[in-house]
Amino acid sequence: MASKYTVRWGILATGGIATTFTKDFLTNPATRGVHDVQHVLAAAASSSSKSRAEAFIKDVDGPSSAKAYGSYHELVKDPNVDIIYVATPHSHHFQNTMLALEHGKNVLCEKAFTVNAAQARKLVETAREKKLFLMEAVWTRYFPLSIKIRELVKDGVIGKVHRVTADLSIAEAKDDGGLDFPDSHRMVNPDLAGGALLDLGIYSLTWVYQILYHCQEGKREKPEVLGAVQKYKTGADELTSILLNWPGQKTQGFASTSLRVATNPDGEGSPAAAPAVRIQGTKGEIQVFGMIFRPLHYRVILAGGKSGQVEDVHCPIPTDKERKGKGDEGVGHGMFWEADEAARCLRDGKLESDTLNWEESIAIMEAMDAVRKQGGLVYPELIETAVYDEKSPLNGEH
């Protein structure tokens, strides 16, 4: 049997998403039917202190060989790291990813990729020049559920798709008119590029784009974009709706997000839940239920309403019972699939993923730029600039 390709990860930032991602890739790949790649935690860095990085490694049940660093600069210089996972707020993504690329590291960068399209183009240009792998970490794209739905669409199971609607919204409204976040929280803080669009709306756009853009044949048509934005008192967006029109494809998408009203008011898994995503074709429809960043259930409805024309498919996420999880559940959240994709790309010498290539990440950033321009969403120059500064405070330099 061929040996597994091993990837040595360096984790840049030690917050919640970094914890979940690292715990996921440290699970046994065989528990999810993967036998060709495996992952090792080589190092982690906190911009605050080495002790915070040490606590992170312990928390994720990492190996004793993993190095802890008290700065991002030390991490990107570690020769035993193959790829850096950038897990900071999206306000920091451009500077942090540039730091890693400039030091010759491959990068998996959390979504939203950057704050604007100019930054995304600069990252891609740098990765191409240096022949380094770079991928936006839109984990949802690599779920077997998502892969299967794209196959159903490409195979014409629901005919020609003309419309996709997608919503990801959370109910955080308070009776006094505020939101249940302190003004400094990353969800509503403009200094961190906060707001519904870049944090939640990216997932609504992901579903629209992975069907109406990614599945196009030949040279892809970009959409006309019409955005409507309502702002919170901090200046971040709290309610955003996006209409995307592809005249040449004869398709439309509608992506929405909110911090005030939820996609499903009575919670995920409710029997009364409406679909969060609807993919509508001439011969039927595919519906996706639950939180669309981590979808577990879809339904295929073929036109005509005859008996047997509705199929419900549940896609539970496999867990590793040998790893430390909540109770007896084991560990498995669904982030390991994007890690596997990055590993295979590195193994095969690819610089980008076919499932979400550089061009598509930039196209989605361009759509969000258009929405921001129409809605007057502006962030500080420190996080908007597309000029790399190794000594930027965003890279932990004070």
Short mmCIF file of C-alpha atoms in Angstrom, two decimals, residues 7-387:
data_model
loop_
_atom_site.label_atom_id
_atom_site.label_comp_id
_atom_site.label_asym_id
_atom_site.label_seq_id
_atom_site.Cartn_x
_atom_site.Cartn_y
_atom_site.Cartn_z
CA VAL A 7 1.61 17.74 5.61
CA ARG A 8 3.18 19.73 8.45
CA TRP A 9 0.92 22.58 9.50
CA GLY A 10 1.75 25.88 11.16
CA ILE A 11 -1.22 27.61 12.79
CA LEU A 12 -1.20 31.42 12.70
CA ALA A 13 -3.49 32.67 15.54
CA THR A 14 -4.96 30.60 18.33
CA GLY A 15 -8.66 31.51 18.53
CA GLY A 16 -11.78 29.40 18.22
CA ILE A 17 -11.66 28.64 14.50
CA ALA A 18 -7.98 27.67 14.73
CA THR A 19 -8.84 25.29 17.57
CA THR A 20 -11.65 23.62 15.62
CA PHE A 21 -9.58 23.31 12.43
CA THR A 22 -6.56 21.87 14.20
CA LYS A 23 -8.56 19.38 16.26
CA ASP A 24 -10.20 18.28 13.01
CA PHE A 25 -7.02 17.64 11.02
CA LEU A 26 -5.48 15.78 13.96
CA THR A 27 -8.23 13.14 13.74
CA ASN A 28 -7.45 9.81 12.09
CA PRO A 29 -8.11 10.32 8.34
CA ALA A 30 -9.38 6.74 8.07
CA THR A 31 -12.45 7.72 10.14
CA ARG A 32 -13.60 9.76 7.12
CA GLY A 33 -12.43 7.23 4.52
CA VAL A 34 -9.21 9.08 3.65
CA HIS A 35 -6.10 6.94 3.19
CA ASP A 36 -3.81 8.99 0.94
CA VAL A 37 -2.95 12.04 3.11
CA GLN A 38 -2.38 12.81 6.78
CA HIS A 39 -1.68 15.90 8.85
CA VAL A 40 0.78 16.90 11.55
CA LEU A 41 0.72 19.96 13.82
CA ALA A 42 4.27 21.29 13.49
CA ALA A 43 3.85 24.69 15.15
CA ALA A 44 1.43 27.34 16.37
CA ALA A 45 1.85 31.06 16.99
CA SER A 46 0.03 33.62 19.07
CA SER A 47 0.74 37.30 18.61
CA SER A 48 0.22 37.84 22.32
CA SER A 49 2.59 35.33 23.94
CA LYS A 50 4.41 32.04 23.59
CA SER A 51 2.46 30.72 26.60
CA ARG A 52 -0.81 31.28 24.71
CA ALA A 53 0.55 29.17 21.84
CA GLU A 54 1.63 26.49 24.31
CA ALA A 55 -1.87 26.45 25.82
CA PHE A 56 -3.35 26.12 22.32
CA ILE A 57 -1.19 23.09 21.49
CA LYS A 58 -2.25 21.45 24.75
CA ASP A 59 -5.91 22.31 24.16
CA VAL A 60 -5.97 20.65 20.73
CA ASP A 61 -4.15 17.61 22.12
CA GLY A 62 -1.23 18.30 19.80
CA PRO A 63 2.05 16.37 19.76
CA SER A 64 4.89 17.21 22.13
CA SER A 65 7.05 17.94 19.08
CA ALA A 66 4.88 20.94 18.07
CA LYS A 67 6.69 24.27 18.47
CA ALA A 68 5.04 27.24 20.22
CA TYR A 69 5.84 30.77 19.11
CA GLY A 70 4.99 34.15 20.59
CA SER A 71 5.06 35.91 17.20
CA TYR A 72 3.87 35.30 13.65
CA HIS A 73 7.33 36.21 12.33
CA GLU A 74 8.91 33.26 14.14
CA LEU A 75 6.27 30.87 12.78
CA VAL A 76 6.76 31.79 9.12
CA LYS A 77 10.53 31.22 9.48
CA ASP A 78 10.14 27.67 10.84
CA PRO A 79 11.72 25.30 8.26
CA ASN A 80 9.61 22.38 9.53
CA VAL A 81 6.33 24.00 8.45
CA ASP A 82 4.97 23.16 4.98
CA ILE A 83 1.82 25.30 5.04
CA ILE A 84 0.42 28.09 7.21
CA TYR A 85 -3.24 28.20 8.22
CA VAL A 86 -4.20 31.87 8.67
CA ALA A 87 -6.94 31.96 11.32
CA THR A 88 -7.03 35.66 12.23
CA PRO A 89 -10.04 37.98 11.64
CA HIS A 90 -10.46 38.81 7.94
CA SER A 91 -9.19 42.34 8.63
CA HIS A 92 -5.76 40.76 9.15
CA HIS A 93 -5.80 38.20 6.31
CA PHE A 94 -3.97 40.24 3.69
CA GLN A 95 -1.00 41.25 5.83
CA ASN A 96 -0.75 37.85 7.57
CA THR A 97 -0.94 35.87 4.31
CA MET A 98 1.57 38.16 2.63
CA LEU A 99 3.91 37.65 5.59
CA ALA A 100 3.73 33.89 5.09
CA LEU A 101 4.08 34.04 1.29
CA GLU A 102 7.03 36.44 1.48
CA HIS A 103 8.77 33.89 3.69
CA GLY A 104 8.17 31.10 1.20
CA LYS A 105 5.24 29.40 2.91
CA ASN A 106 2.18 27.86 1.29
CA VAL A 107 -1.05 29.24 2.77
CA LEU A 108 -4.60 28.18 3.57
CA CYS A 109 -6.30 31.46 4.49
CA GLU A 110 -9.64 31.66 6.26
CA LYS A 111 -12.60 33.26 4.54
CA ALA A 112 -13.47 35.94 3.71
CA PHE A 113 -10.21 35.76 1.75
CA THR A 114 -9.45 39.45 2.23
CA VAL A 115 -11.25 42.75 2.91
CA ASN A 116 -11.36 43.71 -0.79
CA ALA A 117 -10.57 42.39 -4.26
CA ALA A 118 -7.39 44.47 -4.65
CA GLN A 119 -5.88 42.64 -1.68
CA ALA A 120 -6.99 39.27 -3.10
CA ARG A 121 -5.33 40.07 -6.44
CA LYS A 122 -2.08 40.97 -4.67
CA LEU A 123 -2.08 37.68 -2.75
CA VAL A 124 -2.65 35.71 -5.95
CA GLU A 125 0.03 37.68 -7.81
CA THR A 126 2.51 36.98 -5.01
CA ALA A 127 1.68 33.27 -4.78
CA ARG A 128 2.00 32.92 -8.57
CA GLU A 129 5.36 34.74 -8.66
CA LYS A 130 6.76 32.64 -5.82
CA LYS A 131 5.14 29.40 -7.07
CA LEU A 132 3.40 28.80 -3.75
CA PHE A 133 0.10 27.12 -3.00
CA LEU A 134 -2.66 29.49 -1.84
CA MET A 135 -6.28 28.67 -1.07
CA GLU A 136 -9.21 30.42 0.55
CA ALA A 137 -10.54 28.22 3.35
CA VAL A 138 -14.20 27.97 2.38
CA TRP A 139 -14.60 24.62 4.13
CA THR A 140 -18.21 24.16 2.98
CA ARG A 141 -17.09 23.62 -0.63
CA TYR A 142 -15.24 20.43 0.31
CA PHE A 143 -18.11 18.72 2.14
CA PRO A 144 -19.19 15.52 0.38
CA LEU A 145 -22.70 17.03 0.46
CA SER A 146 -21.57 20.08 -1.52
CA ILE A 147 -19.60 17.95 -3.98
CA LYS A 148 -22.65 15.73 -4.56
CA ILE A 149 -24.97 18.70 -5.11
CA ARG A 150 -22.60 20.20 -7.69
CA GLU A 151 -22.53 16.80 -9.44
CA LEU A 152 -26.34 16.65 -9.49
CA VAL A 153 -26.48 20.12 -11.04
CA LYS A 154 -23.81 19.35 -13.66
CA ASP A 155 -25.52 16.06 -14.51
CA GLY A 156 -28.78 17.89 -15.23
CA VAL A 157 -30.83 16.01 -12.63
CA ILE A 158 -32.97 19.10 -11.99
CA GLY A 159 -32.68 20.38 -15.56
CA LYS A 160 -31.30 23.81 -16.42
CA VAL A 161 -30.78 25.77 -13.20
CA HIS A 162 -32.12 29.32 -13.42
CA ARG A 163 -32.21 30.54 -9.82
CA VAL A 164 -30.40 30.02 -6.52
CA THR A 165 -31.40 31.63 -3.24
CA ALA A 166 -29.29 31.34 -0.09
CA ASP A 167 -29.54 32.84 3.37
CA LEU A 168 -27.35 32.75 6.46
CA SER A 169 -28.74 34.89 9.25
CA ILE A 170 -28.62 34.89 13.03
CA ALA A 171 -31.01 36.48 15.52
CA GLU A 172 -28.99 38.76 17.79
CA ALA A 173 -31.47 41.65 18.12
CA LYS A 174 -32.22 43.06 21.56
CA ASP A 175 -35.46 44.74 22.64
CA ASP A 176 -33.68 48.09 23.01
CA GLY A 177 -32.78 48.13 19.31
CA GLY A 178 -29.17 47.04 19.81
CA LEU A 179 -27.47 43.77 18.98
CA ASP A 180 -26.26 41.16 21.44
CA PHE A 181 -22.59 41.99 20.74
CA PRO A 182 -20.42 44.60 22.44
CA ASP A 183 -19.39 47.30 19.96
CA SER A 184 -15.80 46.02 20.09
CA HIS A 185 -16.83 42.49 19.01
CA ARG A 186 -15.45 41.35 15.65
CA MET A 187 -19.00 40.83 14.32
CA VAL A 188 -19.84 44.55 14.50
CA ASN A 189 -16.44 46.28 14.75
CA PRO A 190 -15.44 48.09 11.51
CA ASP A 191 -11.79 48.03 12.62
CA LEU A 192 -11.98 44.25 12.17
CA ALA A 193 -14.04 44.49 8.94
CA GLY A 194 -17.02 43.40 11.03
CA GLY A 195 -20.60 43.03 9.85
CA ALA A 196 -22.88 40.43 8.34
CA LEU A 197 -21.49 40.58 4.78
CA LEU A 198 -17.89 39.44 5.21
CA ASP A 199 -18.57 37.06 8.09
CA LEU A 200 -21.87 35.39 7.19
CA GLY A 201 -22.74 36.65 3.71
CA ILE A 202 -19.68 34.93 2.29
CA TYR A 203 -21.49 31.63 2.86
CA SER A 204 -24.68 32.80 1.13
CA LEU A 205 -22.52 33.91 -1.80
CA THR A 206 -20.63 30.60 -1.68
CA TRP A 207 -23.81 28.68 -2.41
CA VAL A 208 -24.85 31.02 -5.21
CA TYR A 209 -21.38 30.99 -6.77
CA GLN A 210 -20.62 27.28 -6.47
CA ILE A 211 -23.75 26.58 -8.53
CA LEU A 212 -24.25 29.55 -10.89
CA TYR A 213 -20.57 30.47 -11.40
CA HIS A 214 -18.44 27.41 -10.66
CA CYS A 215 -20.64 25.05 -12.68
CA GLN A 216 -20.52 27.19 -15.84
CA GLU A 217 -18.87 25.56 -18.85
CA GLY A 218 -15.96 27.30 -20.59
CA LYS A 219 -15.10 30.94 -19.87
CA ARG A 220 -17.19 31.99 -16.90
CA GLU A 221 -19.51 34.96 -17.04
CA LYS A 222 -19.39 37.32 -14.06
CA PRO A 223 -22.68 38.65 -12.70
CA GLU A 224 -24.22 42.08 -12.46
CA VAL A 225 -24.45 42.87 -8.74
CA LEU A 226 -27.12 44.86 -6.92
CA GLY A 227 -26.72 45.22 -3.16
CA ALA A 228 -28.86 46.65 -0.38
CA VAL A 229 -27.24 47.38 2.98
CA GLN A 230 -28.54 48.51 6.35
CA LYS A 231 -25.96 49.56 8.91
CA TYR A 232 -25.65 49.09 12.63
CA LYS A 233 -24.71 52.02 14.91
CA THR A 234 -21.03 51.01 14.67
CA GLY A 235 -21.01 51.46 10.89
CA ALA A 236 -20.86 47.72 10.17
CA ASP A 237 -23.66 46.13 8.14
CA GLU A 238 -26.40 44.31 10.04
CA LEU A 239 -28.74 43.42 7.16
CA THR A 240 -27.52 42.87 3.61
CA SER A 241 -29.19 41.47 0.50
CA ILE A 242 -27.51 40.80 -2.83
CA LEU A 243 -29.10 40.19 -6.23
CA LEU A 244 -26.77 38.64 -8.80
CA ASN A 245 -27.77 38.56 -12.46
CA TRP A 246 -26.08 36.54 -15.22
CA PRO A 247 -27.75 37.71 -18.47
CA GLY A 248 -25.75 35.38 -20.71
CA GLN A 249 -26.48 32.35 -18.54
CA LYS A 250 -30.11 33.38 -17.98
CA THR A 251 -29.65 32.83 -14.26
CA GLN A 252 -30.10 34.82 -11.08
CA GLY A 253 -28.92 34.41 -7.52
CA PHE A 254 -30.12 35.98 -4.31
CA ALA A 255 -27.82 35.97 -1.28
CA SER A 256 -28.96 37.41 2.04
CA THR A 257 -27.60 37.76 5.56
CA SER A 258 -28.69 39.40 8.79
CA LEU A 259 -27.69 39.85 12.41
CA ARG A 260 -31.28 40.61 13.49
CA VAL A 261 -33.46 37.77 12.20
CA ALA A 262 -32.51 34.10 11.89
CA THR A 263 -32.68 31.84 8.87
CA ASN A 264 -34.72 29.48 11.07
CA PRO A 265 -36.25 31.14 14.15
CA ASP A 266 -36.75 27.90 16.09
CA GLY A 267 -33.25 26.58 15.52
CA GLU A 268 -31.41 24.10 13.36
CA GLY A 269 -33.10 20.75 12.85
CA SER A 270 -36.60 22.07 13.50
CA PRO A 271 -39.34 20.09 11.72
CA ALA A 272 -40.77 23.46 10.66
CA ALA A 273 -37.48 24.62 9.13
CA ALA A 274 -37.61 26.08 5.66
CA PRO A 275 -34.72 25.40 3.27
CA ALA A 276 -31.83 27.84 3.67
CA VAL A 277 -30.73 27.23 0.06
CA ARG A 278 -32.96 26.58 -2.96
CA ILE A 279 -31.40 25.56 -6.28
CA GLN A 280 -34.22 25.76 -8.82
CA GLY A 281 -34.10 24.11 -12.22
CA THR A 282 -36.52 23.40 -15.05
CA LYS A 283 -37.03 19.80 -13.89
CA GLY A 284 -36.93 20.22 -10.12
CA GLU A 285 -35.20 21.70 -7.12
CA ILE A 286 -32.47 20.93 -4.61
CA GLN A 287 -32.97 22.27 -1.10
CA VAL A 288 -30.33 22.56 1.63
CA PHE A 289 -31.34 22.74 5.28
CA GLY A 290 -29.71 24.01 8.45
CA MET A 291 -26.73 26.29 8.87
CA ILE A 292 -25.36 26.49 5.34
CA PHE A 293 -21.72 26.72 6.43
CA ARG A 294 -22.02 23.18 7.84
CA PRO A 295 -24.84 21.52 5.89
CA LEU A 296 -25.98 18.06 6.93
CA HIS A 297 -29.23 17.54 4.99
CA TYR A 298 -30.43 18.16 1.44
CA ARG A 299 -33.58 17.31 -0.48
CA VAL A 300 -34.10 16.66 -4.18
CA ILE A 301 -37.59 17.41 -5.51
CA LEU A 302 -38.34 16.50 -9.13
CA ALA A 303 -41.09 18.38 -10.97
CA GLY A 304 -44.51 16.77 -11.15
CA GLY A 305 -45.01 15.93 -7.50
CA LYS A 306 -45.46 12.21 -8.16
CA SER A 307 -44.89 9.66 -5.43
CA GLY A 308 -41.23 8.86 -5.01
CA GLN A 309 -40.07 12.11 -6.58
CA VAL A 310 -38.81 13.57 -3.29
CA GLU A 311 -35.54 12.30 -1.86
CA ASP A 312 -34.11 13.39 1.49
CA VAL A 313 -30.39 12.80 2.04
CA HIS A 314 -28.70 13.16 5.42
CA CYS A 315 -24.92 13.54 5.51
CA PRO A 316 -23.59 13.21 9.06
CA ILE A 317 -20.02 14.30 9.71
CA PRO A 318 -17.74 11.41 10.71
CA THR A 319 -15.99 11.62 14.06
CA ASP A 320 -12.85 10.12 15.55
CA LYS A 321 -13.91 8.46 18.81
CA GLU A 322 -10.27 8.12 19.86
CA ARG A 323 -9.78 11.89 20.07
CA LYS A 324 -11.04 14.07 22.91
CA GLY A 325 -14.49 15.43 22.08
CA LYS A 326 -17.60 16.45 23.95
CA GLY A 327 -18.76 13.49 25.97
CA ASP A 328 -18.49 10.33 23.89
CA GLU A 329 -18.93 12.06 20.53
CA GLY A 330 -15.30 12.13 19.49
CA VAL A 331 -13.86 14.86 17.27
CA GLY A 332 -15.14 15.82 13.84
CA HIS A 333 -16.59 19.16 12.74
CA GLY A 334 -16.07 19.03 8.97
CA MET A 335 -13.00 21.24 8.57
CA PHE A 336 -10.73 18.28 7.86
CA TRP A 337 -11.97 18.00 4.27
CA GLU A 338 -10.44 21.36 3.27
CA ALA A 339 -7.20 20.31 4.97
CA ASP A 340 -7.24 17.12 2.88
CA GLU A 341 -7.74 19.19 -0.28
CA ALA A 342 -4.77 21.41 0.59
CA ALA A 343 -2.64 18.33 1.27
CA ARG A 344 -3.50 16.75 -2.08
CA CYS A 345 -2.75 20.00 -3.91
CA LEU A 346 0.67 20.18 -2.22
CA ARG A 347 1.32 16.52 -3.03
CA ASP A 348 0.39 17.03 -6.67
CA GLY A 349 2.34 20.27 -7.08
CA LYS A 350 -0.75 22.42 -7.62
CA LEU A 351 -0.72 26.10 -6.71
CA GLU A 352 -4.51 26.38 -6.43
CA SER A 353 -7.55 24.19 -5.83
CA ASP A 354 -9.84 23.31 -8.73
CA THR A 355 -12.81 23.46 -6.35
CA LEU A 356 -12.15 27.12 -5.48
CA ASN A 357 -9.44 28.56 -7.67
CA TRP A 358 -7.85 32.00 -7.40
CA GLU A 359 -10.00 33.50 -10.14
CA GLU A 360 -13.21 32.52 -8.36
CA SER A 361 -12.08 33.81 -4.97
CA ILE A 362 -11.29 37.15 -6.62
CA ALA A 363 -14.66 37.17 -8.43
CA ILE A 364 -16.50 36.73 -5.13
CA MET A 365 -14.44 39.51 -3.52
CA GLU A 366 -15.37 41.74 -6.48
CA ALA A 367 -19.05 41.06 -5.83
CA MET A 368 -18.64 42.00 -2.17
CA ASP A 369 -16.74 45.14 -3.21
CA ALA A 370 -19.71 46.13 -5.38
CA VAL A 371 -22.13 45.61 -2.49
CA ARG A 372 -19.91 47.61 -0.13
CA LYS A 373 -19.65 50.48 -2.62
CA GLN A 374 -23.41 50.59 -3.15
CA GLY A 375 -24.05 50.41 0.60
CA GLY A 376 -21.31 52.83 1.67
CA LEU A 377 -19.43 50.25 3.74
CA VAL A 378 -15.95 51.62 4.42
CA TYR A 379 -13.25 50.25 6.69
CA PRO A 380 -10.08 51.90 8.04
CA GLU A 381 -7.14 52.30 5.63
CA LEU A 382 -5.00 50.03 7.82
CA ILE A 383 -7.14 47.05 6.84
CA GLU A 384 -8.17 48.24 3.33
CA THR A 385 -4.66 48.81 1.96
CA ALA A 386 -3.26 46.41 -0.61
CA VAL A 387 0.30 47.47 0.21
#
